[in-house]
Every structure is written in C-alpha cells, then in structure tokens.
Short mmCIF file of C-alpha atoms and ligand atoms in Angstrom, two decimals:
data_model
loop_
_atom_site.label_atom_id
_atom_site.label_comp_id
_atom_site.label_asym_id
_atom_site.label_seq_id
_atom_site.Cartn_x
_atom_site.Cartn_y
_atom_site.Cartn_z
CA MET M 30 21.78 -38.24 18.80
CA LYS M 31 23.02 -38.33 15.17
CA THR M 32 19.30 -38.65 14.10
CA LEU M 33 18.32 -35.85 16.00
CA ARG M 34 20.47 -33.51 14.63
CA ILE M 35 19.40 -34.37 10.87
CA ALA M 36 15.63 -34.05 11.87
CA PHE M 37 16.61 -30.40 13.15
CA ALA M 38 18.63 -29.38 10.01
CA ALA M 39 15.86 -31.06 7.66
CA ALA M 40 12.85 -28.98 9.72
CA LEU M 41 14.88 -25.92 8.96
CA ALA M 42 15.38 -26.22 5.41
CA VAL M 43 11.99 -26.78 5.21
CA THR M 44 10.74 -23.80 7.00
CA SER M 45 13.25 -21.00 6.16
CA PRO M 46 12.43 -20.36 2.65
CA GLY M 47 8.68 -20.20 2.90
CA PHE M 48 8.83 -17.87 5.64
CA THR M 49 11.33 -15.43 3.65
CA ALA M 50 8.66 -15.69 0.17
CA SER M 51 5.55 -14.93 2.06
CA VAL M 52 7.35 -11.98 3.84
CA TRP M 53 8.52 -10.67 0.67
CA ALA M 54 5.87 -10.83 -1.30
CA HIS M 55 3.52 -8.75 -0.15
CA ALA M 56 2.50 -5.22 -1.42
CA PHE M 57 3.40 -2.49 1.34
CA LEU M 58 3.28 1.32 0.37
CA ASP M 59 6.62 2.60 -0.80
CA HIS M 60 5.52 6.02 -1.15
CA ALA M 61 3.09 8.49 -1.76
CA VAL M 62 2.23 11.72 -3.81
CA PRO M 63 1.27 14.25 -1.47
CA PRO M 64 3.58 12.71 0.86
CA VAL M 65 2.95 10.34 3.84
CA GLY M 66 2.69 12.77 6.76
CA SER M 67 3.40 16.00 4.48
CA THR M 68 2.12 19.55 5.09
CA SER M 69 1.80 21.24 1.40
CA PRO M 70 0.59 24.54 0.98
CA SER M 71 -1.00 23.76 -2.69
CA ALA M 72 -4.10 21.28 -3.21
CA PRO M 73 -3.06 17.98 -5.32
CA GLY M 74 -4.70 17.28 -8.35
CA GLU M 75 -4.85 13.69 -7.58
CA LEU M 76 -3.36 10.81 -5.22
CA SER M 77 -0.32 8.58 -6.21
CA LEU M 78 0.24 5.96 -4.23
CA SER M 79 3.38 3.90 -5.13
CA PHE M 80 3.73 -0.03 -3.64
CA SER M 81 6.55 -2.35 -3.08
CA GLU M 82 4.91 -4.96 -5.80
CA LYS M 83 2.89 -5.06 -8.59
CA ILE M 84 -0.90 -4.53 -7.63
CA VAL M 85 -4.07 -5.65 -9.50
CA PRO M 86 -6.35 -2.70 -10.07
CA ALA M 87 -9.85 -4.50 -9.99
CA PHE M 88 -9.15 -5.78 -6.47
CA SER M 89 -7.38 -2.39 -5.40
CA GLY M 90 -8.44 0.87 -4.55
CA ALA M 91 -8.55 4.32 -2.52
CA SER M 92 -10.79 6.42 -0.27
CA LEU M 93 -10.45 9.73 1.00
CA SER M 94 -12.02 11.27 4.27
CA SER M 95 -11.50 14.50 6.46
CA ALA M 96 -9.41 14.02 9.74
CA ALA M 97 -12.98 13.98 11.21
CA GLY M 98 -14.52 10.79 9.26
CA ALA M 99 -16.20 12.85 6.65
CA SER M 100 -15.98 10.61 3.24
CA ILE M 101 -14.86 12.77 0.72
CA PRO M 102 -15.61 11.72 -3.07
CA THR M 103 -12.94 11.43 -5.73
CA GLY M 104 -12.70 9.75 -8.87
CA GLN M 105 -12.13 5.76 -9.43
CA ALA M 106 -8.67 4.34 -8.47
CA GLY M 107 -6.65 2.88 -11.65
CA ILE M 108 -2.89 1.88 -12.39
CA GLY M 109 -1.23 3.58 -15.35
CA PRO M 110 0.12 1.38 -18.40
CA SER M 111 3.69 2.51 -17.49
CA ASP M 112 3.62 1.54 -13.69
CA PRO M 113 1.54 -1.63 -12.47
CA ALA M 114 3.00 -0.74 -8.93
CA THR M 115 1.57 2.64 -8.62
CA LEU M 116 -2.35 3.56 -7.94
CA HIS M 117 -3.86 6.77 -9.27
CA VAL M 118 -6.82 8.47 -7.49
CA ALA M 119 -8.34 11.39 -9.50
CA LEU M 120 -9.66 14.55 -7.23
CA GLY M 121 -12.87 15.78 -8.74
CA ARG M 122 -12.47 19.34 -7.06
CA LYS M 123 -10.00 21.04 -5.26
CA LEU M 124 -9.31 20.13 -1.28
CA ALA M 125 -9.95 22.85 1.23
CA PRO M 126 -7.11 23.02 3.69
CA GLY M 127 -7.22 20.76 6.35
CA THR M 128 -6.03 17.44 7.47
CA TYR M 129 -7.07 14.62 5.29
CA VAL M 130 -6.99 10.50 5.61
CA VAL M 131 -6.27 7.97 2.72
CA HIS M 132 -7.40 4.72 3.11
CA TRP M 133 -5.95 1.95 1.12
CA HIS M 134 -6.49 -1.77 0.01
CA VAL M 135 -4.57 -3.59 -2.87
CA VAL M 136 -4.39 -6.97 -3.68
CA SER M 137 -0.79 -7.75 -5.15
CA VAL M 138 -0.14 -9.95 -8.16
CA ASP M 139 0.58 -12.87 -6.01
CA THR M 140 -3.05 -12.60 -4.51
CA HIS M 141 -2.18 -11.42 -1.18
CA ARG M 142 -4.21 -8.42 0.42
CA THR M 143 -3.06 -5.89 2.26
CA SER M 144 -4.33 -2.66 3.55
CA GLY M 145 -3.38 0.55 5.70
CA SER M 146 -3.77 4.34 5.87
CA TYR M 147 -2.09 7.55 6.09
CA LYS M 148 -2.59 11.50 6.43
CA PHE M 149 -1.34 14.57 4.55
CA THR M 150 -2.45 17.97 5.58
CA ILE M 151 -2.94 21.02 3.30
CA ALA M 152 -1.85 24.25 4.72
CA PRO M 153 -4.06 27.33 5.01
CU1 LIG I 7 2.29 -11.79 -0.57
#
C-alpha cells in the first residue's frame, strides 16, 4: 500500500511541470490592429498582430484575403526592433470597404508553431 502511494506521487511530480511548460510557451495572438472582429470607418495603413511570446520573423507571417477568400497582396511581414512579439504587415493600397480575413502563422522563440485567423471590417 505504501509503495503504491509513493509511485503515484512520483508520477504526478514528473508529469505536472512538463504539462504546464508546454501550455505556457506557445505564442498566441493577444491583440491586433485593426482589432479582432472590429468594424472601423477608416482603412488601416498596416496590420499589426501582437502575440503572447516573442516570435521568429523568418518563420512567421500573415496573409490577407477577402471574406469570399480572394487573396489580397500585402507587403512582407516583419517585426520591429523594439517589440519582437509584434508582427507588422504593410498594406500597399487602401482597402475598399468590406470584411477581410487575416490568416497568421508564427513560430515562437521556443520553436513551437501556432496559427489562426480573424476578421475585421471596414465600414462603407
Ligand atoms: Cu510553445
């Protein structure tokens, strides 16, 4: 009986810290400009995506499409020198009113890959 209890405690000690570390280390989208799900009267000059962890720019990027799925050309995604957790994507020309979808994929500095998408709308 005593042996069993010790084995159980040892298993808990091994698995719990590892599980916590892997959950906390991934980069998830924290906030964006234009904001996730927002409707804005003016077209943005760039997209800005701020993540929960520092990201590796060489393996991170974002693309833009219309709500119908048509690809919209953008500039190269990059990070600024002052904030390695924020991805900036320049927009070449002014976006027409409508709903847009941003697809992002990033690799955080711990080498884990995450991706996602969100919408924003420019009001007519
Ligand atoms: Cu991670």
